[in-house]
Amino acid sequence: MSMSLILVIGACALLAIGMPVAFALGLATSIAVLAVGKFPMIVVLKETFTGIDSFPLMAVPFFILAAELMSGGSLTMVLLRFASQFVGHKRGGLGYTNIASLTFFSGISGSALADAAGPGSMMIKMMDKAGYDRAYSGALTASTAIVGPIIPPSIIMIIYGLQDERVSIGALFVAGFVPGILIAIAMSVVNWHISNKRNYRGDGAFPPWNEVWRNTLQAVPALMLPVLILGGMRAGWFTPTEASVVAVFYALICGKFMYRTLEWKALPHILIRSALLTASVLIIIGFSAAFAWVLTVERIPYTMGEWIAQLQLSPWMLLVAINILLLVFGIFIEPLPGVMVLVPILAPVTAAAGIDPIHFAMIVIFNLTLGMITPPVGGLLFVTSNVAKIPLADLTRELKPFLMAHGVVLMLLTFIPSLSTGLPNLLGFK
């Protein structure tokens, strides 16, 4: 039996019994190498370490720390007030506020789970008190929270940039803006339809302009973080890794001196939480790298490329086939290991078909992120269900219109490449 077959069967079996993804990939890799006996076991450790031994990867802990510092500075309430003043008074206003606040927060957290557990959990409680169906509030939150990894700064984009040398991390950051905005618009359309159908009323009237001005000024420092990161990278002031350090200092200044809500005594707790989150990300990356190494040694990318070439698919048909593969894969595997395993296999195939690498990157990231809210396994569904105290079956039932809207966005991104490539090309990112 080949090493790759043992690898895939072992990983599927371990995932089926509920083993965490990182350990399932690591153990399956070890079993495959041990069973075949072609390589010493030390190779697994070497490839795992090599997977995380990267200067650009040093950005991950700093971006996580920056998000934790901003969250520790009561940023959530600042963004909620800022978003609510413009849309809260309309029919379905709290739904729009939920969408807007999650979209704004995604430019700081870079995580779908952080979006759902932070502003998302607060909005579910507010919507529940205002008479919204709790399952609907949870479905809206989960469906919108996937903008977290798409709007920069994004950890998954850093990982993607390491897997495909044709694209820069800066270009991926910029490319995520338009897809992220499209997701917010699509979720708003669904909220408009359901709010009118169920008569979800707005919350009060439009606030006085002096209050609008005050709330906007409070939100500006937080909203400037993505602008600072991308502007500095575009101007050549710093690399993505250096930008993550700048983000930490900026977040510290905002939390302590601008919002004045970050206490020095809270820093040890924030540092510990950031370290734990970083460790959980890096262990996934390390074991995924070892898993991908086995596939490379077995020439799986080359074999698959030859097989697809024989099918003689047009670029558009190839993208449709890849969409289906990614959607199915994303249901069972988290986005980070999904990127590390699939991108080395699929990127050469799409390059041969003449598909723009940034266009392909956005399709991969969107599909794998969408898997987080796709039943029955979607991890974001379990987080939202737990945070909002909603039965998973009720949450899944309310997801249908949101999944349809995401499908429309996916088709737009697939068949209109400029939605992904236009902004990076305009700003000179490659």
Short mmCIF file of C-alpha atoms in Angstrom, two decimals:
data_model
loop_
_atom_site.label_atom_id
_atom_site.label_comp_id
_atom_site.label_asym_id
_atom_site.label_seq_id
_atom_site.Cartn_x
_atom_site.Cartn_y
_atom_site.Cartn_z
CA MET A 1 0.00 0.00 0.00
CA SER A 2 1.39 3.42 -0.95
CA MET A 3 2.33 5.98 1.69
CA SER A 4 -0.17 8.52 0.35
CA LEU A 5 -3.06 6.02 0.55
CA ILE A 6 -2.19 5.13 4.15
CA LEU A 7 -1.94 8.86 4.87
CA VAL A 8 -5.39 9.71 3.50
CA ILE A 9 -7.15 6.68 5.00
CA GLY A 10 -5.49 7.28 8.36
CA ALA A 11 -6.40 10.98 8.43
CA CYS A 12 -10.02 10.29 7.48
CA ALA A 13 -10.34 7.56 10.12
CA LEU A 14 -8.86 9.73 12.87
CA LEU A 15 -11.06 12.69 11.93
CA ALA A 16 -14.10 10.40 11.88
CA ILE A 17 -13.55 9.39 15.52
CA GLY A 18 -13.34 13.05 16.54
CA MET A 19 -9.61 13.62 16.90
CA PRO A 20 -8.61 17.31 16.56
CA VAL A 21 -7.47 18.16 13.04
CA ALA A 22 -3.86 18.99 13.93
CA PHE A 23 -3.27 15.71 15.78
CA ALA A 24 -5.13 13.70 13.13
CA LEU A 25 -2.83 15.05 10.42
CA GLY A 26 0.30 14.58 12.53
CA LEU A 27 -0.55 11.03 13.62
CA ALA A 28 -1.64 9.99 10.11
CA THR A 29 1.66 11.29 8.73
CA SER A 30 3.65 9.39 11.36
CA ILE A 31 1.72 6.16 10.70
CA ALA A 32 2.23 6.46 6.93
CA VAL A 33 5.98 7.07 7.23
CA LEU A 34 6.39 4.29 9.80
CA ALA A 35 4.32 1.77 7.82
CA VAL A 36 6.19 2.20 4.54
CA GLY A 37 9.64 2.49 6.12
CA LYS A 38 11.22 4.52 3.31
CA PHE A 39 12.16 7.41 5.60
CA PRO A 40 13.29 7.67 9.24
CA MET A 41 10.68 9.01 11.67
CA ILE A 42 12.85 12.03 12.39
CA VAL A 43 11.77 13.34 8.97
CA VAL A 44 8.25 13.95 10.30
CA LEU A 45 9.64 16.16 13.07
CA LYS A 46 11.96 17.91 10.62
CA GLU A 47 9.15 18.73 8.18
CA THR A 48 6.89 19.85 11.03
CA PHE A 49 9.53 22.26 12.28
CA THR A 50 10.34 23.44 8.75
CA GLY A 51 6.66 24.27 8.27
CA ILE A 52 6.76 26.87 11.03
CA ASP A 53 10.38 28.03 10.55
CA SER A 54 9.50 31.06 8.44
CA PHE A 55 10.04 34.80 8.89
CA PRO A 56 6.65 35.80 7.35
CA LEU A 57 4.98 33.35 9.75
CA MET A 58 6.22 35.46 12.66
CA ALA A 59 3.41 37.86 11.76
CA VAL A 60 0.84 35.39 13.11
CA PRO A 61 1.50 35.82 16.88
CA PHE A 62 1.74 39.60 16.56
CA PHE A 63 -1.53 39.96 14.63
CA ILE A 64 -3.21 37.71 17.21
CA LEU A 65 -1.79 39.86 20.02
CA ALA A 66 -2.91 43.06 18.29
CA ALA A 67 -6.46 41.71 18.01
CA GLU A 68 -6.45 40.69 21.68
CA LEU A 69 -5.20 44.13 22.74
CA MET A 70 -7.89 45.87 20.72
CA SER A 71 -10.58 43.57 22.07
CA GLY A 72 -9.34 44.19 25.59
CA GLY A 73 -9.88 47.91 25.02
CA SER A 74 -13.70 47.71 24.79
CA LEU A 75 -13.44 48.05 21.04
CA THR A 76 -16.54 45.96 20.50
CA MET A 77 -18.89 48.52 22.04
CA VAL A 78 -17.23 51.37 20.11
CA LEU A 79 -17.84 49.59 16.80
CA LEU A 80 -21.39 48.62 17.78
CA ARG A 81 -22.29 52.24 18.55
CA PHE A 82 -20.67 53.42 15.33
CA ALA A 83 -22.54 50.90 13.17
CA SER A 84 -25.86 51.20 14.99
CA GLN A 85 -26.19 54.95 14.55
CA PHE A 86 -26.45 54.62 10.75
CA VAL A 87 -28.67 51.54 10.38
CA GLY A 88 -30.12 50.71 13.80
CA HIS A 89 -33.29 52.77 13.30
CA LYS A 90 -34.28 51.00 10.06
CA ARG A 91 -36.51 47.92 9.77
CA GLY A 92 -34.21 45.02 10.62
CA GLY A 93 -31.78 47.60 11.99
CA LEU A 94 -30.13 45.36 14.58
CA GLY A 95 -29.46 42.82 11.85
CA TYR A 96 -27.71 45.48 9.79
CA THR A 97 -25.81 46.59 12.89
CA ASN A 98 -24.69 43.00 13.43
CA ILE A 99 -23.43 42.78 9.84
CA ALA A 100 -21.65 46.14 9.96
CA SER A 101 -19.99 45.58 13.34
CA LEU A 102 -18.74 42.11 12.36
CA THR A 103 -17.37 43.50 9.10
CA PHE A 104 -15.56 46.34 10.89
CA PHE A 105 -14.26 43.99 13.60
CA SER A 106 -12.93 41.57 10.99
CA GLY A 107 -10.41 44.23 9.97
CA ILE A 108 -8.93 43.85 13.44
CA SER A 109 -9.44 40.23 14.49
CA GLY A 110 -8.75 38.37 11.23
CA SER A 111 -10.74 35.47 12.67
CA ALA A 112 -14.27 34.19 12.07
CA LEU A 113 -14.40 32.60 15.52
CA ALA A 114 -13.33 35.88 17.18
CA ASP A 115 -16.04 37.74 15.26
CA ALA A 116 -18.73 35.29 16.38
CA ALA A 117 -17.58 35.12 19.99
CA GLY A 118 -16.97 38.89 20.34
CA PRO A 119 -19.39 41.38 18.76
CA GLY A 120 -21.50 38.50 17.42
CA SER A 121 -22.42 37.19 20.87
CA MET A 122 -23.31 40.70 22.08
CA MET A 123 -25.49 41.35 19.04
CA ILE A 124 -27.36 38.06 19.46
CA LYS A 125 -28.35 39.12 22.99
CA MET A 126 -29.43 42.57 21.79
CA MET A 127 -31.44 41.11 18.91
CA ASP A 128 -33.08 38.60 21.24
CA LYS A 129 -34.26 41.39 23.56
CA ALA A 130 -35.63 43.32 20.56
CA GLY A 131 -37.82 40.39 19.51
CA TYR A 132 -35.70 38.77 16.81
CA ASP A 133 -35.81 34.99 16.57
CA ARG A 134 -32.70 33.78 18.41
CA ALA A 135 -31.92 31.11 15.80
CA TYR A 136 -32.12 33.73 13.05
CA SER A 137 -29.77 36.02 14.99
CA GLY A 138 -27.30 33.16 15.36
CA ALA A 139 -27.49 32.23 11.67
CA LEU A 140 -26.93 35.86 10.65
CA THR A 141 -23.94 36.11 12.99
CA ALA A 142 -22.30 32.89 11.80
CA SER A 143 -22.91 33.71 8.13
CA THR A 144 -21.40 37.19 8.45
CA ALA A 145 -18.51 36.15 10.70
CA ILE A 146 -16.77 34.39 7.83
CA VAL A 147 -15.62 37.82 6.63
CA GLY A 148 -13.07 37.59 9.49
CA PRO A 149 -10.44 35.65 7.50
CA ILE A 150 -11.24 37.51 4.25
CA ILE A 151 -10.87 41.19 5.22
CA PRO A 152 -7.25 41.95 6.23
CA PRO A 153 -5.26 41.43 8.30
CA SER A 154 -5.86 37.71 7.89
CA ILE A 155 -3.85 34.78 9.23
CA ILE A 156 -5.08 32.44 6.50
CA MET A 157 -3.81 34.88 3.85
CA ILE A 158 -0.36 34.85 5.45
CA ILE A 159 -0.36 31.05 5.29
CA TYR A 160 -1.59 31.12 1.69
CA GLY A 161 1.17 33.51 0.68
CA LEU A 162 3.73 31.03 2.03
CA GLN A 163 2.22 28.17 0.00
CA ASP A 164 2.04 29.99 -3.34
CA GLU A 165 5.09 32.11 -4.12
CA ARG A 166 3.35 33.74 -7.11
CA VAL A 167 1.33 36.04 -4.82
CA SER A 168 2.48 38.44 -2.13
CA ILE A 169 0.80 38.65 1.25
CA GLY A 170 0.17 42.35 0.66
CA ALA A 171 -1.68 41.60 -2.58
CA LEU A 172 -3.84 39.02 -0.80
CA PHE A 173 -4.65 41.51 1.97
CA VAL A 174 -5.83 44.10 -0.56
CA ALA A 175 -7.70 41.53 -2.65
CA GLY A 176 -9.85 40.55 0.34
CA PHE A 177 -11.64 43.89 0.62
CA VAL A 178 -14.06 43.55 -2.30
CA PRO A 179 -15.09 39.93 -1.50
CA GLY A 180 -15.58 40.95 2.13
CA ILE A 181 -17.82 43.86 1.15
CA LEU A 182 -19.77 41.60 -1.23
CA ILE A 183 -20.43 39.19 1.64
CA ALA A 184 -21.69 42.06 3.82
CA ILE A 185 -23.99 43.26 1.01
CA ALA A 186 -25.33 39.74 0.41
CA MET A 187 -26.05 39.25 4.12
CA SER A 188 -27.78 42.66 4.20
CA VAL A 189 -30.06 41.65 1.32
CA VAL A 190 -31.09 38.49 3.18
CA ASN A 191 -31.63 40.49 6.38
CA TRP A 192 -33.78 43.02 4.47
CA HIS A 193 -35.96 40.25 3.02
CA ILE A 194 -36.46 38.35 6.28
CA SER A 195 -36.89 41.48 8.41
CA ASN A 196 -39.70 42.68 6.14
CA LYS A 197 -41.26 39.23 6.10
CA ARG A 198 -41.17 38.86 9.91
CA ASN A 199 -41.62 42.56 10.71
CA TYR A 200 -38.41 43.03 12.69
CA ARG A 201 -38.66 46.71 13.60
CA GLY A 202 -35.86 49.23 13.96
CA ASP A 203 -34.42 50.45 17.24
CA GLY A 204 -35.49 54.06 17.86
CA ALA A 205 -34.76 57.02 15.58
CA PHE A 206 -31.68 58.39 13.85
CA PRO A 207 -29.48 59.91 16.59
CA PRO A 208 -28.56 63.63 16.79
CA TRP A 209 -25.68 64.65 14.55
CA ASN A 210 -23.46 65.62 17.48
CA GLU A 211 -23.79 62.05 18.79
CA VAL A 212 -23.05 60.66 15.33
CA TRP A 213 -19.93 62.81 15.15
CA ARG A 214 -18.77 61.71 18.62
CA ASN A 215 -19.29 57.99 17.90
CA THR A 216 -17.52 58.31 14.55
CA LEU A 217 -14.49 60.01 16.09
CA GLN A 218 -14.31 57.23 18.70
CA ALA A 219 -14.37 54.54 15.99
CA VAL A 220 -11.80 56.14 13.67
CA PRO A 221 -8.65 54.92 15.54
CA ALA A 222 -9.88 51.30 15.41
CA LEU A 223 -10.95 51.52 11.78
CA MET A 224 -7.54 52.94 10.83
CA LEU A 225 -5.66 49.75 11.75
CA PRO A 226 -6.13 47.98 8.36
CA VAL A 227 -5.38 51.27 6.58
CA LEU A 228 -2.14 51.67 8.54
CA ILE A 229 -1.06 48.10 7.77
CA LEU A 230 -1.83 48.19 4.04
CA GLY A 231 -0.66 51.78 3.56
CA GLY A 232 2.66 51.07 5.23
CA MET A 233 3.18 47.92 3.17
CA ARG A 234 2.29 49.70 -0.07
CA ALA A 235 4.65 52.58 0.73
CA GLY A 236 7.45 50.12 1.45
CA TRP A 237 7.77 51.17 5.08
CA PHE A 238 7.50 47.62 6.38
CA THR A 239 6.97 43.98 5.41
CA PRO A 240 3.88 42.00 6.54
CA THR A 241 5.83 40.68 9.53
CA GLU A 242 6.99 44.15 10.52
CA ALA A 243 3.45 45.42 9.95
CA SER A 244 2.20 42.96 12.57
CA VAL A 245 4.59 44.47 15.14
CA VAL A 246 3.40 47.97 14.20
CA ALA A 247 -0.17 46.72 14.68
CA VAL A 248 0.67 45.59 18.23
CA PHE A 249 2.08 49.01 19.19
CA TYR A 250 -0.87 50.77 17.55
CA ALA A 251 -3.37 48.51 19.35
CA LEU A 252 -1.61 49.14 22.66
CA ILE A 253 -1.74 52.92 22.14
CA CYS A 254 -5.42 52.77 21.15
CA GLY A 255 -6.46 50.61 24.09
CA LYS A 256 -4.43 52.39 26.75
CA PHE A 257 -4.24 56.03 25.69
CA MET A 258 -7.07 56.66 23.19
CA TYR A 259 -9.92 54.55 24.59
CA ARG A 260 -8.38 54.43 28.10
CA THR A 261 -9.98 51.07 28.84
CA LEU A 262 -6.97 48.75 28.67
CA GLU A 263 -5.51 48.12 32.12
CA TRP A 264 -1.85 47.19 32.61
CA LYS A 265 -2.91 44.42 34.98
CA ALA A 266 -4.84 42.80 32.13
CA LEU A 267 -1.71 42.45 29.96
CA PRO A 268 -0.49 39.12 31.45
CA HIS A 269 -3.87 37.54 30.75
CA ILE A 270 -3.91 38.96 27.20
CA LEU A 271 -0.36 37.70 26.56
CA ILE A 272 -1.19 34.21 27.83
CA ARG A 273 -4.36 34.02 25.74
CA SER A 274 -2.46 35.21 22.66
CA ALA A 275 0.25 32.61 23.26
CA LEU A 276 -2.33 29.82 23.52
CA LEU A 277 -4.06 30.93 20.32
CA THR A 278 -0.70 31.19 18.54
CA ALA A 279 0.29 27.70 19.68
CA SER A 280 -2.98 26.24 18.40
CA VAL A 281 -2.43 27.87 15.00
CA LEU A 282 1.24 26.87 14.70
CA ILE A 283 0.64 23.23 15.62
CA ILE A 284 -1.93 23.01 12.83
CA ILE A 285 0.52 24.62 10.40
CA GLY A 286 3.39 22.35 11.44
CA PHE A 287 1.53 19.05 11.14
CA SER A 288 -0.16 20.21 7.92
CA ALA A 289 3.29 20.89 6.47
CA ALA A 290 4.40 17.35 7.29
CA PHE A 291 1.17 15.98 5.78
CA ALA A 292 1.71 18.01 2.60
CA TRP A 293 5.33 16.81 2.41
CA VAL A 294 4.16 13.19 2.13
CA LEU A 295 1.84 14.16 -0.73
CA THR A 296 4.73 15.93 -2.47
CA VAL A 297 7.09 12.97 -2.03
CA GLU A 298 4.42 10.71 -3.52
CA ARG A 299 4.16 13.13 -6.49
CA ILE A 300 0.44 13.68 -5.89
CA PRO A 301 0.47 17.31 -7.20
CA TYR A 302 2.21 16.19 -10.41
CA THR A 303 -0.09 13.18 -10.88
CA MET A 304 -3.22 15.24 -10.31
CA GLY A 305 -1.98 17.93 -12.67
CA GLU A 306 -1.45 15.37 -15.42
CA TRP A 307 -4.88 13.82 -14.82
CA ILE A 308 -6.68 17.17 -14.97
CA ALA A 309 -4.74 18.16 -18.08
CA GLN A 310 -6.01 15.01 -19.80
CA LEU A 311 -9.60 16.09 -19.10
CA GLN A 312 -8.98 19.20 -21.24
CA LEU A 313 -11.30 21.39 -19.16
CA SER A 314 -11.71 25.06 -20.00
CA PRO A 315 -10.49 27.46 -17.28
CA TRP A 316 -14.10 28.16 -16.24
CA MET A 317 -15.03 24.49 -16.00
CA LEU A 318 -11.84 23.88 -14.06
CA LEU A 319 -12.80 26.59 -11.56
CA VAL A 320 -16.29 25.10 -11.16
CA ALA A 321 -14.75 21.68 -10.47
CA ILE A 322 -12.30 23.21 -7.98
CA ASN A 323 -15.17 25.04 -6.26
CA ILE A 324 -16.99 21.75 -5.73
CA LEU A 325 -13.82 20.07 -4.42
CA LEU A 326 -13.07 22.94 -2.04
CA LEU A 327 -16.63 23.15 -0.73
CA VAL A 328 -16.68 19.43 0.08
CA PHE A 329 -13.17 19.53 1.56
CA GLY A 330 -13.99 22.63 3.60
CA ILE A 331 -16.92 20.91 5.32
CA PHE A 332 -14.59 18.45 7.04
CA ILE A 333 -11.25 20.31 7.30
CA GLU A 334 -10.51 23.71 8.85
CA PRO A 335 -9.32 26.48 6.49
CA LEU A 336 -5.68 26.56 7.66
CA PRO A 337 -4.82 22.89 7.01
CA GLY A 338 -7.03 23.04 3.93
CA VAL A 339 -4.83 25.77 2.45
CA MET A 340 -1.61 23.96 3.32
CA VAL A 341 -2.74 20.63 1.87
CA LEU A 342 -4.66 21.74 -1.24
CA VAL A 343 -2.85 24.84 -2.51
CA PRO A 344 0.42 23.02 -3.39
CA ILE A 345 -1.69 20.52 -5.37
CA LEU A 346 -4.08 22.89 -7.13
CA ALA A 347 -1.94 25.99 -7.72
CA PRO A 348 0.22 24.39 -10.46
CA VAL A 349 -2.93 23.12 -12.18
CA THR A 350 -4.54 26.57 -12.28
CA ALA A 351 -1.25 28.15 -13.35
CA ALA A 352 -1.13 25.82 -16.35
CA ALA A 353 -4.71 26.83 -17.19
CA GLY A 354 -3.78 30.53 -17.14
CA ILE A 355 -5.91 31.42 -14.10
CA ASP A 356 -4.75 34.53 -12.22
CA PRO A 357 -3.11 33.49 -8.90
CA ILE A 358 -4.87 36.21 -6.87
CA HIS A 359 -8.22 35.26 -8.39
CA PHE A 360 -7.59 31.62 -7.49
CA ALA A 361 -6.44 32.56 -3.98
CA MET A 362 -9.70 34.38 -3.21
CA ILE A 363 -11.71 31.40 -4.49
CA VAL A 364 -9.76 29.00 -2.25
CA ILE A 365 -10.01 31.18 0.85
CA PHE A 366 -13.72 31.91 0.37
CA ASN A 367 -14.62 28.25 -0.24
CA LEU A 368 -12.68 26.90 2.73
CA THR A 369 -14.03 29.63 5.00
CA LEU A 370 -17.56 28.91 3.79
CA GLY A 371 -17.05 25.34 4.97
CA MET A 372 -17.02 26.67 8.54
CA ILE A 373 -20.79 27.31 8.32
CA THR A 374 -21.74 24.35 6.12
CA PRO A 375 -23.62 21.56 7.95
CA PRO A 376 -23.10 19.04 9.36
CA VAL A 377 -19.52 19.69 10.52
CA GLY A 378 -19.00 23.48 10.22
CA GLY A 379 -16.95 24.53 13.24
CA LEU A 380 -18.34 28.06 13.32
CA LEU A 381 -21.84 26.64 13.72
CA PHE A 382 -20.85 24.87 16.94
CA VAL A 383 -19.20 28.02 18.32
CA THR A 384 -22.26 30.16 17.52
CA SER A 385 -24.63 27.51 18.87
CA ASN A 386 -22.67 27.39 22.12
CA VAL A 387 -22.28 31.17 22.48
CA ALA A 388 -25.94 31.92 21.71
CA LYS A 389 -27.38 28.85 23.48
CA ILE A 390 -29.22 27.83 20.30
CA PRO A 391 -29.93 24.20 19.33
CA LEU A 392 -27.78 23.31 16.34
CA ALA A 393 -30.82 22.04 14.40
CA ASP A 394 -32.60 25.41 14.76
CA LEU A 395 -29.47 27.28 13.72
CA THR A 396 -29.01 25.07 10.66
CA ARG A 397 -32.63 25.58 9.60
CA GLU A 398 -32.20 29.36 9.53
CA LEU A 399 -28.96 29.11 7.52
CA LYS A 400 -30.55 28.20 4.18
CA PRO A 401 -31.10 31.71 2.74
CA PHE A 402 -27.66 32.82 3.90
CA LEU A 403 -25.96 29.85 2.23
CA MET A 404 -27.83 30.67 -0.99
CA ALA A 405 -26.56 34.26 -0.78
CA HIS A 406 -23.01 33.02 -0.23
CA GLY A 407 -23.43 30.82 -3.31
CA VAL A 408 -24.26 33.91 -5.36
CA VAL A 409 -21.14 35.69 -4.05
CA LEU A 410 -19.04 32.63 -4.87
CA MET A 411 -20.32 32.59 -8.45
CA LEU A 412 -19.56 36.31 -8.81
CA LEU A 413 -16.01 35.82 -7.54
CA THR A 414 -15.53 32.81 -9.80
CA PHE A 415 -16.75 34.32 -13.06
CA ILE A 416 -15.68 37.96 -12.55
CA PRO A 417 -11.93 37.81 -11.81
CA SER A 418 -11.62 41.60 -11.54
CA LEU A 419 -13.56 41.50 -8.26
CA SER A 420 -10.47 39.85 -6.78
CA THR A 421 -7.70 41.29 -8.93
CA GLY A 422 -8.93 44.83 -9.62
CA LEU A 423 -7.96 46.52 -6.35
CA PRO A 424 -4.48 44.91 -6.05
CA ASN A 425 -3.72 45.87 -9.66
CA LEU A 426 -5.00 49.41 -9.09
CA LEU A 427 -2.82 49.89 -6.01
CA GLY A 428 0.23 48.25 -7.56
CA PHE A 429 0.34 45.08 -5.44
CA LYS A 430 1.58 41.89 -7.10
#
